[in-house]
């Protein structure tokens, strides 16, 4: 047999590993800053750039795409080469992947604090960055498949299957959810409106959890766990069943994020059923991981890397049992919009993704540097501090979730709401918010310990950049298919055609999908009208400040909600909402029926200093809205962009828009005067008030002449 | 709710793609052997598999495993 000698690329693995640690510390620290503001609002330093609404997406993007993303690439690029017995397909593509991905993260770190956001959760980045993400992801895909086609090992180990599913699905999800019409360089409107946007967003959002946070990490588990324990995976057959079961079921579970909303009932039930089914493949994977250690639990005692792995897999099991539970409609009616969701997410994030990343890093760095870990003791400290941090984080969130969920729903014996003042339910949570921040701090302290430990390890060892390996190439007799595919890839015209096809499909989607959707945007409630120019700009400020992070705009059809907020929300009310702003957390009250509830001056004073209007409020101050001038220049391009998405602004509306805006602003200024507030008409606060006062009022005008019709 | 149609089509075509991959995998014998692949990952190594401090080297255990199966 002719044996080939080749080299594994360790340099790219090291680069991604370092980026993982750096972004991990950054992303978690931003999270801590956000968490601190929930019990100490002044921790925003009185700066708009560091206020909760803007840094919360920064935190989520940094930990998901920067920390887990880089960790995933490091883990995949190391294991893929060895599983395929081949060097990565192209060194240049590897480095484009690295620098491209990390530049995207830098771009996120700049744009999100500036308020440049689409406000769609986990897809907040604006369209130029979205395009860059798609391009870098395609580079990753080419590198992945190229390596697979060049492999010297016929069999594709189960981890590779998980990597493939990740690459393919994330590409599709990202493209569909990011379809938007640009209105300037860093502003765009989702082509979907209202319910449709919500559905696409959570189809994306849930599958981002599935195919960005779960499948690649399961692949890593199937590689690094057996390696570290030095035993084969418990059942290879189960791993195969686990894989196919998981990927076929996951994609349908998205609607469980929208239970009891204005989404049609059958879609909600579909999402719920598939979510419950998911527990089977998920637990199959967890058990397969844990049972791999049967008879080797003594190693868990000795090796901190395995401790992290076991805790990670256990956390995965807990989160995937809790997830289906929360997806049951009756449970969800209590848990949704509360901190329970935050607790659930962090079981997965801190436990599964965090600990598994640490585990892989503790395993990788000593091997890349051909030495032993600097201090096993420090790593053990990290484990216990991290675990403690996780407990201090997650348990207070569960307590909060159940507490607040029950308080919202509590009626007195006389049939009145027991806690009519929303703030009362928030103040009850504050001590737990402090505990959560302590937990987060512990977790970060652990990561810093790890960074030091790994730095010392690297210092003591010698980096092996090019690792030599030997293997026989695949022969045609052994297997024909990979050879054929290999040739396919080498024939450039074919590759080119394939890429061109992808480009055409994307282009076609951008053109066809909106046209198709616009038909749907025919009002089913006649009184629902597009936003006025001033309201439109106010809505854009609402998006910029990330209000959606703490306020929902979706009154669910429960008595406890209609009593508190007013008429429940209907799908037809959102047909001009590009993007939808339903939100998924109520740190503050729902705002869908806030229009007309308070005088203009109340909003003005409240935005200036929430705690002076509502004593004890944990909402941050927004003094800059009172001083910053409203930028009306982009109005025309925004109206034009919205018209393209199907909002029926009449032709020539741009010309009258400015005058219309001045008129409405003058009215609000007059209203403010009656409330003893002197304000110039050209400030951002005026636009925001216009938007807030419009919210949920469209159906009220209809309800008055014919109240019986709405139900 | 016409967007549901788009999502269902997208999800179905993805599922179709996965199904094709599954059929390919089965036909090309990827899943014929569900024993050795799980062992092979453990023995692939070159110099990068060094034992960690205070632990027995991996080689001894690997041999032991082989005898077991």
XYZ file of C-alpha atoms in Angstrom:
780
model
C 0.000 0.000 0.000
C 1.343 3.414 -0.738
C 1.419 5.463 2.395
C 1.165 9.229 2.126
C 2.747 11.622 4.559
C 0.961 14.908 5.248
C 0.687 17.550 7.922
C -2.172 18.652 10.151
C -2.601 22.420 10.513
C -2.489 23.232 14.219
C -1.955 26.950 13.774
C -5.528 27.651 12.744
C -6.777 25.627 15.694
C -4.655 27.691 18.071
C -5.891 30.950 16.529
C -9.526 29.979 17.018
C -8.797 28.728 20.534
C -7.245 32.043 21.575
C -10.142 33.957 20.035
C -12.543 31.727 21.973
C -10.969 32.627 25.296
C -10.678 36.350 24.560
C -14.245 36.711 23.274
C -15.525 34.485 26.042
C -14.231 36.872 28.689
C -15.474 39.916 26.752
C -18.920 38.486 26.020
C -19.511 37.259 29.564
C -18.336 40.555 31.056
C -20.823 42.424 28.887
C -23.444 40.005 30.172
C -22.446 40.820 33.732
C -22.740 44.526 32.983
C -26.243 43.977 31.624
C -27.198 41.818 34.598
C -25.926 44.459 37.028
C -28.129 47.104 35.469
C -31.197 45.084 36.405
C -30.659 45.844 40.086
C -28.560 48.972 39.691
C -29.715 50.886 36.603
C -26.996 53.529 37.042
C -24.442 50.881 36.049
C -25.093 51.957 32.477
C -22.690 54.836 33.283
C -25.390 57.174 31.982
C -24.224 56.417 28.484
C -26.547 55.369 25.709
C -23.884 53.011 24.344
C -23.740 50.934 27.506
C -27.432 50.838 28.347
C -29.161 47.479 28.749
C -31.193 47.614 25.543
C -28.087 48.040 23.414
C -25.639 45.762 25.220
C -27.990 42.878 25.744
C -27.783 41.973 22.028
C -24.039 42.617 22.246
C -23.824 40.054 25.048
C -25.864 37.438 23.200
C -23.998 37.946 19.940
C -20.619 37.868 21.672
C -21.219 34.675 23.619
C -23.063 32.848 20.840
C -21.191 33.832 17.712
C -17.840 34.926 19.153
C -17.293 32.557 22.086
C -19.187 29.469 20.946
C -18.529 30.250 17.260
C -14.765 30.402 17.637
C -14.831 27.432 20.014
C -16.773 25.466 17.462
C -14.341 26.287 14.654
C -11.347 25.402 16.862
C -12.885 22.085 17.880
C -14.049 21.223 14.380
C -10.831 22.156 12.596
C -8.772 20.039 14.991
C -10.975 16.962 14.939
C -11.976 17.138 11.279
C -8.382 16.823 10.069
C -7.737 13.811 12.258
C -11.037 12.112 11.504
C -10.491 12.583 7.785
C -6.755 11.889 7.986
C -6.236 14.929 5.804
C -5.031 18.491 6.145
C -7.726 21.129 5.884
C -8.804 21.688 2.292
C -7.239 25.129 1.940
C -5.031 27.131 4.276
C -6.193 30.396 2.748
C -9.831 29.500 3.254
C -9.073 28.596 6.876
C -7.552 32.009 7.485
C -10.286 33.846 5.590
C -12.690 31.984 7.860
C -10.754 33.082 10.943
C -10.208 36.735 10.084
C -13.574 37.133 8.393
C -15.447 35.715 11.366
C -13.566 37.765 13.903
C -13.886 40.976 11.907
C -17.632 40.371 11.805
C -17.554 40.150 15.586
C -15.621 43.390 15.835
C -18.211 44.960 13.527
C -20.933 43.697 15.870
C -19.122 45.131 18.878
C -19.082 48.528 17.176
C -22.542 48.644 15.590
C -24.672 47.204 18.386
C -23.694 49.787 21.052
C -24.309 52.443 18.407
C -27.872 51.205 18.162
C -27.527 49.849 14.639
C -29.746 46.817 14.951
C -32.528 44.960 13.199
C -33.899 44.031 16.657
C -34.487 40.418 15.566
C -33.087 38.287 18.378
C -29.727 36.640 17.623
C -29.920 38.201 14.163
C -29.521 41.830 15.216
C -26.671 42.669 12.872
C -27.485 44.964 9.967
C -27.493 43.867 6.361
C -23.870 44.560 5.264
C -22.648 42.419 8.176
C -25.282 39.807 7.364
C -23.859 39.509 3.867
C -20.356 39.143 5.311
C -21.615 36.379 7.626
C -23.117 34.520 4.677
C -19.850 34.851 2.715
C -17.647 33.634 5.581
C -20.041 30.782 6.279
C -19.798 29.672 2.643
C -15.984 29.731 3.025
C -16.346 27.461 6.062
C -18.649 25.127 4.130
C -16.217 24.875 1.199
C -13.354 24.175 3.588
C -15.380 21.553 5.433
C -16.626 19.714 2.370
C -13.273 20.096 0.607
C -11.564 18.373 3.511
C -14.190 15.658 3.570
C -13.728 15.014 -0.150
C -9.971 14.747 0.305
C -10.215 12.375 3.231
C -8.102 9.249 3.530
C -10.581 7.510 5.815
C -13.572 6.119 3.998
C -15.893 6.127 6.947
C -17.372 9.421 8.097
C -17.274 9.343 11.883
C -20.523 10.507 13.511
C -18.977 13.822 14.596
C -18.521 14.777 10.939
C -22.206 14.188 10.284
C -23.016 16.694 12.995
C -20.596 19.208 11.445
C -22.215 18.758 8.038
C -25.725 19.336 9.394
C -24.476 22.472 11.139
C -22.876 23.925 8.024
C -25.821 23.317 5.735
C -28.639 24.339 8.057
C -27.102 27.500 9.484
C -26.522 28.769 5.941
C -30.176 28.302 5.061
C -31.558 29.742 8.293
C -29.368 32.804 8.156
C -30.294 33.654 4.586
C -34.045 33.255 5.039
C -34.263 35.191 8.265
C -32.029 38.036 7.131
C -33.971 38.918 3.999
C -34.525 42.655 4.302
C -34.862 45.799 2.235
C -32.006 48.243 2.966
C -32.804 51.874 3.739
C -29.282 53.236 3.877
C -26.033 51.569 4.869
C -26.940 50.496 8.377
C -30.715 50.422 8.351
C -33.029 47.881 6.854
C -36.560 46.584 7.214
C -37.370 42.887 7.323
C -39.305 41.837 4.244
C -41.668 39.960 6.514
C -44.275 41.755 8.600
C -45.898 41.014 11.945
C -46.926 37.395 12.434
C -44.950 36.290 9.407
C -41.821 37.978 10.668
C -42.346 36.430 14.099
C -42.672 32.981 12.617
C -39.576 33.278 10.410
C -37.614 34.811 13.287
C -38.367 31.986 15.690
C -37.967 29.342 13.041
C -34.492 30.864 12.759
C -34.025 31.571 16.457
C -34.891 28.118 17.622
C -32.839 26.443 14.930
C -29.906 28.702 15.703
C -30.002 27.083 19.129
C -30.314 23.707 17.456
C -27.744 23.986 14.717
C -25.284 26.539 16.111
C -25.274 25.725 19.821
C -26.250 22.059 19.756
C -25.288 20.000 16.697
C -21.667 21.222 16.365
C -21.158 20.713 20.079
C -22.645 17.227 19.941
C -20.117 16.529 17.213
C -17.386 17.799 19.533
C -18.756 15.633 22.331
C -18.597 12.537 20.128
C -14.959 13.257 19.355
C -13.447 14.691 22.522
C -15.306 12.645 25.125
C -14.148 9.241 23.843
C -10.680 10.678 23.272
C -10.362 11.992 26.784
C -11.829 8.892 28.401
C -9.927 6.711 25.972
C -12.888 4.487 25.424
C -15.160 4.070 22.461
C -18.501 5.807 22.556
C -21.082 3.699 24.434
C -23.062 2.805 21.330
C -22.051 3.914 17.892
C -25.373 2.706 16.575
C -27.205 4.934 19.045
C -25.085 7.890 17.957
C -26.252 7.386 14.380
C -29.900 7.126 15.413
C -29.398 10.147 17.669
C -28.044 12.211 14.809
C -30.716 11.492 12.225
C -33.522 11.685 14.763
C -32.344 15.027 16.064
C -31.904 16.799 12.751
C -35.215 15.622 11.325
C -37.237 16.743 14.339
C -35.491 19.956 15.385
C -36.430 22.085 12.396
C -40.175 21.967 13.193
C -40.037 23.068 16.821
C -39.685 26.844 16.307
C -43.303 27.928 16.951
C -43.014 26.965 20.636
C -41.550 30.459 21.093
C -44.886 31.915 20.050
C -47.409 29.976 22.136
C -50.598 31.900 22.922
C -49.556 34.710 20.590
C -51.377 35.806 17.466
C -49.841 32.873 15.569
C -52.519 30.433 14.268
C -53.328 27.673 16.733
C -52.400 24.753 14.497
C -48.894 26.141 13.994
C -48.513 26.472 17.769
C -49.630 22.876 18.306
C -47.256 21.639 15.611
C -44.354 23.373 17.331
C -45.368 21.991 20.708
C -45.688 18.375 19.511
C -42.311 18.380 17.785
C -40.689 20.032 20.789
C -41.938 17.275 23.076
C -40.738 14.645 20.634
C -37.278 16.182 20.737
C -36.660 14.851 24.196
C -36.078 11.370 22.760
C -33.089 12.007 20.484
C -31.687 14.583 22.911
C -31.643 12.171 25.806
C -30.331 9.454 23.531
C -27.330 11.673 22.941
C -26.909 12.577 26.577
C -27.079 8.955 27.736
C -24.708 7.904 25.010
C -22.231 10.470 26.260
C -22.560 9.606 29.943
C -22.558 5.849 29.394
C -19.321 6.147 27.461
C -17.773 6.697 30.859
C -19.149 3.465 32.309
C -16.346 1.784 34.165
C -14.151 4.835 33.724
C -15.577 7.148 36.343
C -12.266 7.061 38.185
C -10.872 9.085 35.296
C -13.478 11.762 35.907
C -12.051 12.125 39.371
C -8.543 12.642 38.041
C -9.068 14.624 34.899
C -10.671 18.077 35.159
C -11.315 17.989 31.428
C -13.635 15.027 31.931
C -15.318 16.731 34.878
C -16.241 19.620 32.619
C -17.403 17.208 29.951
C -19.636 15.254 32.322
C -21.158 18.437 33.741
C -21.689 19.747 30.201
C -23.455 16.610 29.019
C -25.564 16.559 32.185
C -26.522 20.201 31.642
C -27.464 19.290 28.077
C -29.740 16.603 29.434
C -31.346 18.995 31.917
C -31.856 21.721 29.326
C -33.322 19.316 26.776
C -35.789 17.953 29.299
C -36.707 21.432 30.461
C -37.084 22.724 26.905
C -39.865 20.339 25.893
C -41.522 20.972 29.272
C -41.531 24.721 28.653
C -42.876 24.076 25.160
C -46.072 22.573 26.597
C -48.681 25.270 26.254
C -49.937 25.236 29.828
C -46.408 25.450 31.262
C -45.519 28.116 28.756
C -48.465 30.280 29.765
C -46.736 30.681 33.125
C -43.100 30.693 32.102
C -43.170 32.815 28.974
C -41.875 36.395 29.299
C -40.366 35.580 32.710
C -36.825 34.891 33.935
C -37.506 31.170 33.715
C -36.564 31.388 30.037
C -33.317 33.152 30.955
C -32.547 30.391 33.466
C -33.309 27.701 30.902
C -31.113 29.328 28.289
C -28.198 29.651 30.706
C -28.372 25.992 31.754
C -27.583 25.351 28.137
C -25.247 28.286 27.628
C -23.123 28.087 30.781
C -23.418 24.352 31.298
C -23.522 22.768 27.901
C -21.695 25.261 25.668
C -19.490 26.875 28.299
C -18.305 23.766 30.076
C -17.900 21.780 26.873
C -15.791 24.590 25.400
C -13.617 24.654 28.531
C -13.291 20.889 28.372
C -12.133 20.977 24.759
C -9.698 23.825 25.489
C -8.165 21.994 28.472
C -7.693 19.007 26.214
C -6.453 20.875 23.132
C -3.918 23.377 24.425
C -1.598 20.864 26.165
C -1.647 18.729 23.037
C -0.994 21.636 20.680
C 1.925 22.659 22.892
C 3.099 19.093 23.527
C 3.165 19.416 27.265
C 1.078 18.724 30.320
C -1.486 21.095 31.708
C 0.251 23.700 33.875
C -1.950 23.066 36.889
C -4.579 20.392 37.305
C -5.430 21.948 40.649
C -6.292 25.304 39.111
C -8.435 23.559 36.525
C -10.277 21.796 39.336
C -10.823 25.136 41.043
C -12.183 26.451 37.774
C -14.593 23.550 37.616
C -16.024 24.082 41.081
C -16.141 27.874 40.813
C -17.819 27.548 37.426
C -20.350 25.029 38.699
C -21.122 27.183 41.705
C -21.466 30.210 39.439
C -23.894 28.310 37.270
C -26.020 27.327 40.274
C -26.056 30.885 41.561
C -27.129 32.009 38.141
C -29.750 29.458 37.239
C -31.561 28.844 40.518
C -32.422 32.524 41.200
C -33.753 32.730 37.650
C -36.082 29.787 38.259
C -37.266 31.320 41.502
C -37.861 34.612 39.710
C -39.658 33.018 36.815
C -42.132 31.130 38.947
C -42.596 34.037 41.360
C -43.332 36.606 38.716
C -45.384 34.259 36.552
C -47.651 33.479 39.501
C -47.863 37.097 40.634
C -49.016 38.213 37.185
C -51.802 35.671 37.253
C -52.917 36.117 40.870
C -56.463 37.324 41.459
C -58.004 38.193 44.804
C -61.089 36.421 46.110
C -63.113 39.409 44.911
C -61.892 38.859 41.366
C -59.467 41.764 41.170
C -55.824 41.500 40.250
C -53.763 40.971 43.377
C -50.784 42.826 41.907
C -52.218 45.406 39.527
C -49.012 47.405 39.642
C -46.496 45.685 37.369
C -43.590 47.276 39.198
C -44.514 45.395 42.358
C -43.828 42.097 40.587
C -40.452 43.405 39.410
C -39.281 44.688 42.769
C -39.833 41.232 44.222
C -37.180 39.924 41.818
C -34.387 42.365 42.554
C -32.627 40.354 45.314
C -32.448 37.405 42.956
C -30.964 39.646 40.277
C -28.148 40.397 42.704
C -27.611 36.668 43.258
C -27.547 36.106 39.527
C -24.848 38.737 39.081
C -22.799 37.010 41.794
C -23.198 33.738 39.929
C -22.123 35.387 36.692
C -19.074 36.920 38.373
C -18.032 33.522 39.713
C -18.388 32.010 36.281
C -16.202 34.720 34.731
C -13.630 34.340 37.515
C -13.387 30.686 36.531
C -12.796 31.568 32.901
C -10.018 33.963 33.869
C -8.416 31.170 35.916
C -8.576 28.989 32.839
C -7.024 31.674 30.644
C -4.109 31.958 33.087
C -3.703 28.194 33.352
C -3.698 27.727 29.599
C -1.316 30.650 29.093
C 1.116 29.080 31.536
C 0.711 25.738 29.789
C 1.519 27.313 26.441
C 4.540 29.094 27.942
C 5.918 25.839 29.266
C 5.428 23.859 26.090
C 6.506 24.082 22.509
C 3.924 24.737 19.871
C 3.660 22.102 17.198
C 2.417 24.081 14.197
C 2.612 21.335 11.620
C 1.875 17.870 12.875
C 3.031 15.056 10.664
C 0.756 12.100 10.011
C 0.650 9.171 7.657
C -2.178 7.337 5.963
C -2.969 5.491 2.791
C -5.122 7.334 0.266
C -8.556 6.050 -0.582
C -8.385 3.861 -3.635
C -11.051 3.715 -6.277
C -11.629 0.066 -5.547
C -12.286 0.817 -1.916
C -14.944 3.337 -2.634
C -16.026 4.983 -5.820
C -18.261 7.734 -4.594
C -15.813 10.017 -2.786
C -13.495 9.769 -5.765
C -16.251 10.889 -8.038
C -17.120 13.744 -5.754
C -13.489 14.611 -5.454
C -13.188 14.946 -9.189
C -16.384 16.913 -9.201
C -14.912 19.470 -6.905
C -11.660 19.651 -8.776
C -13.404 20.430 -11.990
C -13.680 24.147 -11.374
C -16.559 24.851 -13.779
C -18.790 22.618 -11.747
C -17.921 24.372 -8.522
C -18.473 27.659 -10.208
C -21.860 26.565 -11.479
C -22.857 25.402 -8.032
C -21.872 28.705 -6.434
C -23.610 30.626 -9.199
C -26.709 28.564 -8.577
C -26.634 29.457 -4.890
C -26.271 33.116 -5.790
C -29.208 32.903 -8.183
C -31.366 31.183 -5.601
C -30.617 33.911 -3.062
C -31.263 36.628 -5.623
C -34.482 34.945 -6.661
C -35.623 34.665 -3.072
C -35.025 38.349 -2.453
C -37.137 39.177 -5.480
C -39.898 36.613 -5.232
C -40.529 36.218 -1.541
C -41.611 39.820 -0.848
C -43.889 39.875 -3.868
C -45.487 36.724 -2.624
C -45.842 37.949 0.922
C -47.210 41.377 0.116
C -50.506 39.898 -1.004
C -50.909 38.695 2.525
C -50.625 42.207 3.920
C -54.144 43.143 2.958
C -55.687 44.469 6.143
C -58.141 42.137 7.780
C -58.902 44.885 10.276
C -59.914 47.878 8.169
C -58.893 50.485 10.727
C -55.256 49.349 10.893
C -53.178 51.944 9.037
C -49.454 52.345 8.295
C -47.405 54.462 10.708
C -47.178 58.198 10.131
C -43.708 59.596 9.334
C -43.140 60.752 12.929
C -44.335 57.427 14.367
C -42.129 55.599 11.897
C -39.040 57.455 13.117
C -40.180 56.920 16.699
C -40.437 53.219 16.026
C -36.909 53.252 14.644
C -35.741 54.844 17.907
C -37.605 52.130 19.834
C -35.667 49.592 17.737
C -32.369 51.450 18.179
C -32.644 51.568 21.959
C -33.489 47.880 22.152
C -36.753 48.486 24.042
C -37.879 45.093 22.735
C -35.348 43.471 25.075
C -37.535 44.267 28.101
C -40.988 45.080 26.734
C -43.241 42.779 24.775
C -45.942 43.959 22.385
C -48.185 40.953 22.563
C -51.107 40.707 24.944
C -51.970 37.038 25.274
C -55.614 35.977 25.515
C -55.640 35.370 29.279
C -57.871 37.178 31.692
C -54.813 38.108 33.740
C -53.397 39.895 30.707
C -56.512 41.526 29.290
C -57.278 42.901 32.771
C -53.800 44.316 33.087
C -53.123 45.540 29.569
C -56.400 45.604 27.642
C -57.764 43.831 24.597
C -55.636 40.851 23.529
C -53.461 41.278 20.438
C -54.655 40.185 17.015
C -52.594 39.128 14.015
C -54.218 41.745 11.821
C -52.824 44.578 13.929
C -49.234 43.864 12.944
C -49.403 43.803 9.173
C -47.270 46.952 8.849
C -44.743 45.962 11.508
C -41.388 45.490 9.747
C -39.805 43.989 11.807
C -42.239 42.607 14.389
C -41.537 43.768 17.958
C -43.393 41.177 20.013
C -40.422 40.617 22.296
C -39.801 37.550 24.417
C -39.216 38.986 27.889
C -41.176 41.283 30.153
C -38.736 42.939 32.482
C -41.120 45.853 32.060
C -44.827 45.661 31.213
C -46.260 44.846 27.819
C -46.634 47.935 25.651
C -49.007 46.820 22.943
C -51.932 48.725 24.473
C -49.911 51.553 25.973
C -51.164 54.021 23.343
C -53.426 56.619 24.955
C -52.981 55.121 28.394
C -50.861 57.986 29.744
C -50.605 61.653 28.748
C -47.678 62.710 26.537
C -46.060 64.539 29.429
C -46.044 61.337 31.493
C -43.958 59.621 28.794
C -41.654 62.634 28.602
C -40.983 62.651 32.334
C -40.810 58.879 32.449
C -38.143 58.673 29.761
C -36.191 61.419 31.489
C -36.233 59.648 34.819
C -38.334 56.495 35.202
C -37.705 56.181 38.924
C -39.118 59.659 39.638
C -42.387 58.687 37.944
C -42.453 55.078 39.190
C -40.453 54.926 42.426
C -38.111 51.924 42.479
C -38.304 51.355 38.722
C -35.272 49.545 37.336
C -35.701 51.068 33.894
C -32.661 53.139 32.881
C -32.904 56.887 32.231
C -32.998 58.014 28.625
C -31.972 61.668 28.943
C -30.316 61.668 25.531
C -33.689 61.254 23.847
C -34.640 64.638 25.276
C -31.569 66.394 23.911
C -30.716 64.627 20.668
C -32.165 66.126 17.513
C -34.408 63.874 15.473
C -32.709 63.028 12.187
C -35.434 63.387 9.565
C -33.099 63.162 6.568
C -33.436 59.387 6.053
C -37.241 59.608 6.102
C -37.643 59.413 2.312
C -35.400 56.360 1.919
C -37.117 54.603 4.801
C -40.575 55.215 3.398
C -39.363 53.953 0.016
C -37.862 50.829 1.603
C -41.023 50.104 3.557
C -43.097 50.574 0.423
C -40.977 47.875 -1.212
C -41.839 45.516 1.641
C -45.492 46.122 0.943
C -46.568 48.968 3.214
C -49.082 50.940 1.117
C -47.620 54.425 1.389
C -49.131 56.330 -1.557
C -46.883 57.554 -4.386
C -45.325 60.916 -3.575
C -45.826 60.393 0.132
C -42.150 61.280 0.659
C -42.802 64.872 -0.451
C -45.526 65.511 2.090
C -43.915 63.408 4.806
C -41.748 66.162 6.278
C -44.662 68.573 6.599
C -46.838 65.831 8.056
C -44.112 65.087 10.575
C -43.837 68.746 11.665
C -47.593 68.932 12.133
C -47.762 65.874 14.359
C -44.708 67.017 16.333
C -46.323 70.410 16.957
C -49.403 68.666 18.305
C -47.352 66.650 20.756
C -45.445 69.768 21.837
C -48.781 71.438 22.553
C -49.891 68.396 24.554
C -46.667 68.493 26.512
C -47.282 72.147 27.308
C -50.591 71.312 28.934
C -48.631 68.814 31.028
C -46.245 71.575 32.145
C -43.397 70.341 29.925
C -41.560 72.696 27.598
C -39.911 70.781 24.783
C -38.617 71.729 21.341
C -40.434 69.878 18.534
C -37.304 68.547 16.857
C -36.111 66.136 19.560
C -36.113 62.344 19.399
C -38.415 62.048 22.393
C -41.241 63.623 20.376
C -41.061 60.868 17.762
C -40.891 58.162 20.423
C -43.948 59.578 22.192
C -45.789 59.651 18.874
C -45.020 55.960 18.372
C -45.874 54.911 21.924
C -49.194 56.767 21.789
C -50.067 55.038 18.547
C -49.386 51.534 19.843
C -52.410 49.270 19.821
C -54.874 52.114 19.239
C -55.884 51.231 15.687
C -58.513 48.745 16.744
C -59.861 51.053 19.424
C -61.225 53.427 16.789
C -63.066 50.500 15.266
C -64.280 49.115 18.568
C -66.171 52.263 19.499
C -68.755 52.344 16.718
C -69.236 48.578 16.678
C -68.011 47.037 19.911
C -69.660 43.690 19.297
C -67.779 43.118 16.041
C -64.307 42.636 17.432
C -65.044 39.437 19.236
C -49.692 33.136 6.872
C -48.288 32.451 3.422
C -44.820 32.540 4.929
C -45.563 29.163 6.496
C -45.586 27.725 3.004
C -42.113 29.126 2.391
C -40.826 27.792 5.689
C -42.380 24.392 5.140
C -40.874 24.222 1.647
C -37.474 25.301 2.962
C -37.645 22.826 5.828
C -38.841 20.033 3.549
C -36.104 20.615 1.010
C -33.576 20.578 3.832
C -35.132 17.370 5.130
C -34.966 16.028 1.559
C -31.301 16.906 1.414
C -30.718 15.115 4.709
C -32.714 12.143 3.469
C -30.571 11.964 0.331
C -27.476 12.126 2.528
C -28.889 9.352 4.674
C -29.667 7.160 1.669
C -26.189 7.802 0.289
C -24.633 6.947 3.625
C -26.527 3.685 3.928
C -25.908 2.666 0.320
C -22.216 3.429 0.431
C -21.862 1.281 3.495
C -21.197 4.099 5.949
C -23.283 2.408 8.619
C -22.487 -1.236 7.846
C -19.976 -1.392 10.630
C -21.063 0.105 13.925
C -18.154 -1.214 15.966
C -14.761 -0.303 14.560
C -15.439 3.386 13.767
C -15.876 4.098 17.449
C -12.561 2.397 18.178
C -10.679 3.903 15.288
C -10.899 7.460 16.603
C -8.981 6.346 19.652
C -6.022 5.014 17.734
C -5.524 7.690 15.120
C -2.877 9.554 17.001
C 0.512 10.896 16.339
C 2.641 12.807 18.808
C -0.175 15.067 19.961
C -1.678 12.518 22.320
C 0.391 13.035 25.384
C -0.744 11.834 28.761
C -1.757 14.496 31.220
C 0.082 14.905 34.476
C -0.268 12.126 37.005
C -2.244 9.821 34.792
C -1.414 6.531 33.156
C -0.508 6.794 29.493
C -3.309 6.142 27.059
C -1.498 3.324 25.233
C -1.967 0.750 27.938
C -5.679 1.344 28.148
C -6.110 1.219 24.405
C -4.571 -2.225 24.228
C -6.776 -3.356 27.034
C -9.827 -2.102 25.193
C -8.883 -3.981 22.091
C -8.624 -7.220 23.928
C -12.053 -6.693 25.369
C -13.810 -6.296 22.060
